[in-house]
Structure formats: C-alpha cells, structure tokens
PDB file of C-alpha atoms and ligand atoms in Angstrom:
ATOM      1  CA  MET A   1      20.966  25.902  71.328  1.00 53.00           C
ATOM      2  CA  THR A   2      18.418  24.241  68.928  1.00 55.00           C
ATOM      3  CA  GLY A   3      17.211  21.537  70.016  1.00 55.00           C
ATOM      4  CA  PRO A   4      14.230  19.172  68.694  1.00 60.00           C
ATOM      5  CA  SER A   5      11.754  21.716  69.107  1.00 60.00           C
ATOM      6  CA  SER A   6      13.452  24.831  68.209  1.00 62.00           C
ATOM      7  CA  ASN A   7      14.071  22.843  65.017  1.00 74.00           C
ATOM      8  CA  ASN A   8      10.308  21.450  63.974  1.00 79.00           C
ATOM      9  CA  GLN A   9       9.166  24.587  64.409  1.00 79.00           C
ATOM     10  CA  SER A  10      12.109  26.546  62.060  1.00 82.00           C
ATOM     11  CA  LYS A  11      10.153  23.635  59.897  1.00 84.00           C
ATOM     12  CA  ASN A  12       7.401  24.604  60.371  1.00 86.00           C
ATOM     13  CA  GLY A  13       7.973  28.064  59.081  1.00 88.00           C
ATOM     14  CA  LEU A  14       9.639  26.989  55.955  1.00 91.00           C
ATOM     15  CA  ILE A  15       6.365  25.394  55.151  1.00 92.00           C
ATOM     16  CA  GLY A  16       4.663  27.880  55.782  1.00 92.00           C
ATOM     17  CA  ALA A  17       6.870  30.033  53.880  1.00 93.00           C
ATOM     18  CA  LEU A  18       6.519  27.495  50.801  1.00 94.00           C
ATOM     19  CA  VAL A  19       2.146  27.338  50.963  1.00 95.00           C
ATOM     20  CA  VAL A  20       2.625  31.180  50.753  1.00 95.00           C
ATOM     21  CA  LEU A  21       4.609  31.501  48.460  1.00 95.00           C
ATOM     22  CA  VAL A  22       3.157  28.760  45.398  1.00 96.00           C
ATOM     23  CA  ALA A  23      -0.534  30.449  45.945  1.00 96.00           C
ATOM     24  CA  ALA A  24       1.156  33.684  45.499  1.00 96.00           C
ATOM     25  CA  VAL A  25       2.248  31.829  42.327  1.00 96.00           C
ATOM     26  CA  CYS A  26      -0.930  30.229  42.074  1.00 96.00           C
ATOM     27  CA  ILE A  27      -3.018  33.887  41.966  1.00 95.00           C
ATOM     28  CA  ALA A  28      -0.929  35.073  39.707  1.00 94.00           C
ATOM     29  CA  ILE A  29      -0.832  32.525  37.169  1.00 92.00           C
ATOM     30  CA  LEU A  30      -4.809  32.845  37.722  1.00 92.00           C
ATOM     31  CA  LEU A  31      -4.524  36.698  36.507  1.00 88.00           C
ATOM     32  CA  TRP A  32      -2.522  36.232  34.013  1.00 85.00           C
ATOM     33  CA  VAL A  33      -4.910  32.952  32.508  1.00 83.00           C
ATOM     34  CA  LEU A  34      -7.918  35.628  32.959  1.00 79.00           C
ATOM     35  CA  GLY A  35      -6.371  38.530  31.712  1.00 72.00           C
ATOM     36  CA  HIS A  36      -5.227  37.515  28.571  1.00 68.00           C
ATOM     37  CA  SER A  37      -8.065  35.673  28.176  1.00 66.00           C
ATOM     38  CA  GLN A  38     -10.753  38.062  28.851  1.00 67.00           C
ATOM     39  CA  ARG A  39      -8.091  40.398  25.257  1.00 73.00           C
ATOM     40  CA  ASP A  40     -10.289  39.920  22.124  1.00 87.00           C
ATOM     41  CA  PRO A  41      -9.068  38.361  19.709  1.00 91.00           C
ATOM     42  CA  TYR A  42      -7.175  41.356  17.903  1.00 94.00           C
ATOM     43  CA  ILE A  43      -5.142  42.963  20.426  1.00 94.00           C
ATOM     44  CA  ASN A  44      -3.695  39.051  20.780  1.00 92.00           C
ATOM     45  CA  ALA A  45      -3.385  38.682  17.658  1.00 94.00           C
ATOM     46  CA  THR A  46      -1.860  41.720  16.649  1.00 96.00           C
ATOM     47  CA  LEU A  47      -0.301  41.742  20.187  1.00 95.00           C
ATOM     48  CA  ASP A  48       1.298  37.694  18.752  1.00 96.00           C
ATOM     49  CA  LEU A  49       2.722  39.868  15.816  1.00 97.00           C
ATOM     50  CA  GLU A  50       6.572  42.083  14.983  1.00 98.00           C
ATOM     51  CA  GLY A  51       5.845  45.043  13.591  1.00 98.00           C
ATOM     52  CA  SER A  52       7.612  47.623  10.750  1.00 98.00           C
ATOM     53  CA  LEU A  53       8.803  50.693  11.827  1.00 97.00           C
ATOM     54  CA  GLU A  54       8.357  51.551   8.933  1.00 98.00           C
ATOM     55  CA  GLN A  55       5.300  50.222   7.651  1.00 98.00           C
ATOM     56  CA  GLY A  56       4.006  51.664  10.431  1.00 98.00           C
ATOM     57  CA  GLY A  57       5.325  55.610   9.902  1.00 98.00           C
ATOM     58  CA  ARG A  58       4.010  55.225   5.807  1.00 98.00           C
ATOM     59  CA  LEU A  59       0.341  53.866   7.868  1.00 98.00           C
ATOM     60  CA  PHE A  60       0.784  56.795   9.772  1.00 98.00           C
ATOM     61  CA  ARG A  61       1.082  59.611   7.000  1.00 97.00           C
ATOM     62  CA  ILE A  62      -1.736  57.599   4.893  1.00 97.00           C
ATOM     63  CA  ASN A  63      -4.611  57.801   7.969  1.00 97.00           C
ATOM     64  CA  CYS A  64      -3.062  60.133  11.266  1.00 98.00           C
ATOM     65  CA  ALA A  65      -0.922  62.509  10.159  1.00 97.00           C
ATOM     66  CA  GLY A  66      -3.621  64.915   8.891  1.00 97.00           C
ATOM     67  CA  CYS A  67      -5.487  65.162  12.071  1.00 97.00           C
ATOM     68  CA  HIS A  68      -2.376  64.500  14.693  1.00 97.00           C
ATOM     69  CA  GLY A  69       0.154  66.434  12.636  1.00 97.00           C
ATOM     70  CA  ILE A  70       3.369  64.731  10.373  1.00 97.00           C
ATOM     71  CA  THR A  71       5.671  64.685  13.148  1.00 96.00           C
ATOM     72  CA  ALA A  72       2.709  63.271  15.668  1.00 97.00           C
ATOM     73  CA  GLN A  73       3.109  67.119  17.243  1.00 97.00           C
ATOM     74  CA  GLY A  74      -0.636  66.883  17.069  1.00 96.00           C
ATOM     75  CA  ASN A  75      -3.012  69.306  15.222  1.00 95.00           C
ATOM     76  CA  LEU A  76      -6.894  68.605  15.880  1.00 95.00           C
ATOM     77  CA  GLY A  77      -5.828  65.788  16.981  1.00 96.00           C
ATOM     78  CA  PRO A  78      -3.533  65.295  20.610  1.00 97.00           C
ATOM     79  CA  ASN A  79       0.071  65.436  20.550  1.00 97.00           C
ATOM     80  CA  LEU A  80       1.038  62.261  19.925  1.00 98.00           C
ATOM     81  CA  LEU A  81       4.998  62.456  21.028  1.00 97.00           C
ATOM     82  CA  ASP A  82       4.801  60.093  24.262  1.00 96.00           C
ATOM     83  CA  VAL A  83       2.068  58.192  23.732  1.00 97.00           C
ATOM     84  CA  SER A  84       3.374  54.899  24.996  1.00 96.00           C
ATOM     85  CA  GLU A  85       3.709  56.984  27.565  1.00 97.00           C
ATOM     86  CA  ARG A  86       0.530  57.475  28.601  1.00 96.00           C
ATOM     87  CA  ARG A  87      -1.706  54.798  27.175  1.00 96.00           C
ATOM     88  CA  ASN A  88      -0.685  50.324  27.235  1.00 95.00           C
ATOM     89  CA  ASP A  89      -0.634  48.819  23.895  1.00 96.00           C
ATOM     90  CA  ALA A  90      -4.003  47.734  24.344  1.00 94.00           C
ATOM     91  CA  GLN A  91      -5.320  51.313  24.415  1.00 95.00           C
ATOM     92  CA  LEU A  92      -3.718  52.045  21.976  1.00 97.00           C
ATOM     93  CA  ILE A  93      -5.692  48.956  19.677  1.00 97.00           C
ATOM     94  CA  ARG A  94      -8.817  50.389  21.045  1.00 95.00           C
ATOM     95  CA  GLN A  95      -7.595  54.088  20.493  1.00 96.00           C
ATOM     96  CA  VAL A  96      -7.148  53.055  16.768  1.00 97.00           C
ATOM     97  CA  VAL A  97      -9.782  50.372  16.179  1.00 96.00           C
ATOM     98  CA  SER A  98     -12.858  51.419  18.502  1.00 95.00           C
ATOM     99  CA  GLY A  99     -13.663  54.515  17.427  1.00 95.00           C
ATOM    100  CA  ASN A 100     -15.365  55.890  20.815  1.00 94.00           C
ATOM    101  CA  THR A 101     -13.431  58.879  21.019  1.00 95.00           C
ATOM    102  CA  PRO A 102     -14.605  60.554  17.564  1.00 95.00           C
ATOM    103  CA  PRO A 103     -13.846  62.468  15.987  1.00 96.00           C
ATOM    104  CA  MET A 104     -11.315  60.015  15.997  1.00 96.00           C
ATOM    105  CA  PRO A 105     -12.772  57.756  12.882  1.00 97.00           C
ATOM    106  CA  ARG A 106     -12.792  53.855  13.591  1.00 97.00           C
ATOM    107  CA  PHE A 107      -9.828  52.511  11.634  1.00 97.00           C
ATOM    108  CA  GLN A 108      -9.828  48.954   9.959  1.00 96.00           C
ATOM    109  CA  LEU A 109      -6.723  47.998   9.719  1.00 97.00           C
ATOM    110  CA  GLU A 110      -5.463  44.692   9.299  1.00 97.00           C
ATOM    111  CA  PRO A 111      -3.438  42.997  12.996  1.00 97.00           C
ATOM    112  CA  GLN A 112      -0.107  43.266  11.016  1.00 98.00           C
ATOM    113  CA  GLU A 113      -1.237  46.532  10.019  1.00 98.00           C
ATOM    114  CA  MET A 114      -2.305  47.577  13.363  1.00 98.00           C
ATOM    115  CA  ALA A 115       1.149  45.818  14.604  1.00 98.00           C
ATOM    116  CA  ASP A 116       3.122  48.334  12.947  1.00 98.00           C
ATOM    117  CA  LEU A 117       1.216  50.673  13.712  1.00 98.00           C
ATOM    118  CA  LEU A 118       2.234  50.366  17.214  1.00 98.00           C
ATOM    119  CA  ALA A 119       5.381  49.587  16.481  1.00 98.00           C
ATOM    120  CA  TYR A 120       5.839  53.431  14.808  1.00 98.00           C
ATOM    121  CA  LEU A 121       3.222  54.539  18.020  1.00 98.00           C
ATOM    122  CA  ASN A 122       5.562  53.450  21.090  1.00 97.00           C
ATOM    123  CA  SER A 123       8.464  55.219  18.990  1.00 97.00           C
ATOM    124  CA  LEU A 124       7.346  58.153  20.017  1.00 97.00           C
ATOM    125  CA  LYS A 125       8.975  60.179  21.741  1.00 93.00           C
TER     126      LYS A 125
HETATM  127  C1  LIG B   1     -10.383  62.789  12.366  1.00 91.22           C
HETATM  128  C2  LIG B   1      -9.139  63.160  13.125  1.00 91.22           C
HETATM  129  C3  LIG B   1      -8.934  61.670  13.230  1.00 91.22           C
HETATM  130  C4  LIG B   1      -7.766  61.013  12.557  1.00 91.22           C
HETATM  131  C5  LIG B   1      -7.331  60.687  11.136  1.00 91.22           C
HETATM  132  C6  LIG B   1      -6.787  60.153  14.357  1.00 91.22           C
HETATM  133  N1  LIG B   1      -7.213  60.664  14.764  1.00 91.22           N
HETATM  134 FE1  LIG B   1      -6.116  60.253  16.549  1.00 91.22          FE
HETATM  135  N2  LIG B   1      -7.359  61.771  17.838  1.00 91.22           N
HETATM  136  C7  LIG B   1      -8.405  62.323  17.335  1.00 91.22           C
HETATM  137  C8  LIG B   1      -8.836  63.606  18.395  1.00 91.22           C
HETATM  138  C9  LIG B   1      -9.821  64.153  18.427  1.00 91.22           C
HETATM  139  C10 LIG B   1      -8.529  63.095  19.436  1.00 91.22           C
HETATM  140  C11 LIG B   1      -8.550  63.127  21.070  1.00 91.22           C
HETATM  141  C12 LIG B   1      -9.796  61.632  21.208  1.00 91.22           C
HETATM  142  C13 LIG B   1     -10.453  61.563  23.180  1.00 91.22           C
HETATM  143  O1  LIG B   1      -9.793  61.688  23.476  1.00 91.22           O
HETATM  144  O2  LIG B   1     -11.306  62.522  22.491  1.00 91.22           O
HETATM  145  C14 LIG B   1      -7.631  61.129  19.013  1.00 91.22           C
HETATM  146  C15 LIG B   1      -6.694  60.564  20.655  1.00 91.22           C
HETATM  147  C16 LIG B   1      -5.853  59.852  20.076  1.00 91.22           C
HETATM  148  C17 LIG B   1      -5.145  59.209  20.560  1.00 91.22           C
HETATM  149  C18 LIG B   1      -4.961  58.432  22.039  1.00 91.22           C
HETATM  150  C19 LIG B   1      -3.510  60.470  22.093  1.00 91.22           C
HETATM  151  C20 LIG B   1      -3.509  60.657  23.759  1.00 91.22           C
HETATM  152  O3  LIG B   1      -3.127  61.114  24.367  1.00 91.22           O
HETATM  153  O4  LIG B   1      -4.209  59.326  24.658  1.00 91.22           O
HETATM  154  C21 LIG B   1      -3.824  57.811  19.690  1.00 91.22           C
HETATM  155  C22 LIG B   1      -3.846  57.277  19.766  1.00 91.22           C
HETATM  156  C23 LIG B   1      -4.204  58.626  18.165  1.00 91.22           C
HETATM  157  N3  LIG B   1      -5.735  59.794  18.449  1.00 91.22           N
HETATM  158  C24 LIG B   1      -3.874  57.923  17.519  1.00 91.22           C
HETATM  159  C25 LIG B   1      -4.145  58.163  16.084  1.00 91.22           C
HETATM  160  C26 LIG B   1      -3.714  56.815  15.260  1.00 91.22           C
HETATM  161  C27 LIG B   1      -2.784  55.963  15.075  1.00 91.22           C
HETATM  162  C28 LIG B   1      -4.405  57.668  14.041  1.00 91.22           C
HETATM  163  C29 LIG B   1      -3.478  57.212  12.686  1.00 91.22           C
HETATM  164  C30 LIG B   1      -4.228  55.249  12.611  1.00 91.22           C
HETATM  165  C31 LIG B   1      -5.292  58.517  14.634  1.00 91.22           C
HETATM  166  N4  LIG B   1      -5.409  58.935  15.420  1.00 91.22           N
HETATM  167  C32 LIG B   1      -6.330  59.509  13.942  1.00 91.22           C
HETATM  168  C33 LIG B   1      -8.486  62.637  16.153  1.00 91.22           C
HETATM  169  C34 LIG B   1      -7.481  61.974  14.714  1.00 91.22           C
END
C-alpha cells in the first residue's frame, strides 16, 4: 500500500539522488577545468591539432631513429613500440620537449610538428 507518507519518502529519496548527481557533475566539471587550466599552453596547442602520420614518421626518422631505431625497436634509447600504452599524450609531449632525461635531448618543435610526431608515436605497435 502506498500511503501519503511512503510517497513522501520516495520523493525525498529521489531528491537526495538528484542532489548527489548534481554534486558529482559539479565535481567532475571542476576537476576537468582544473586539469585543463594547469596544463601548459604548448601541450594544449598540440593536442588541439590533428597530427599527420606521414609527417610524424618523417620527423621520427630525422630526429629520433638514431637513438630509438628506424622501426622504433630501441637502440641507445628504449624500444618505443606500444609506448602509448605506457605514456599518455601529455607525458609523451613532455618527454620530447623537456630534456629531463638525458642523454635524450630537448627538442623544440612547432605544435603542429609535435602533433605529427605524437600521431606517429601513438601508431607504434
Ligand atoms: C640521443 C639519443 C636520443 C634521441 C635523439 C631521442 N631519444 Fe628518446 N630517449 C632516449 C633515452 C636514452 C631515453 C630513456 C630516458 C630515460 O627514461 O632515462 C629516451 C626515452 C624516450 C621516451 C620514453 C620511453 C618510455 O618508455 O617511457 C620517448 C617517448 C622518447 N624517448 C621519444 C623520443 C622521440 C619522439 C625522439 C625524437 C623527437 C627521441 N626520443 C629522440 C634517447 C634519445
């Protein structure tokens, strides 16, 4: 039997669920905004661009193949096959432009070149 009181209870339950849902959405939006505003502008610019696999492959052979091997199988630098499973896009970009892990040099690439290279790195399987 659904009397007036049990009706009120299910209404309260619904409102409670809605409040929780709205709070969760707010937190998700806040985290998203924070995450994006803390990213550096170079990474954002790169991620906004569509990379060309062909250009990326060319850049790789010129700049990276000496250490990572012509097929990215590894040499002085580590094997980069499946690297996208270990590193996300932002980490890959930082790896290339930061120079934080010598002897790998710091590369200065235009965002479009970085986007091309990223497309190539993500294609390595
Ligand atoms: C002078 C040699 C050298 C060159 C040139 C070089 N690398 Fe590296 N790279 C390394 C070494 C050594 C490491 C390992 C660094 C470490 O983690 O200590 C590395 C690490 C990396 C990693 C991280 C791999 C992982 O498993 O986390 C990526 C990605 C990478 N290189 C990409 C590139 C790209 C793209 C280029 C060209 C733009 C490049 N490297 C050019 C030597 C080189």
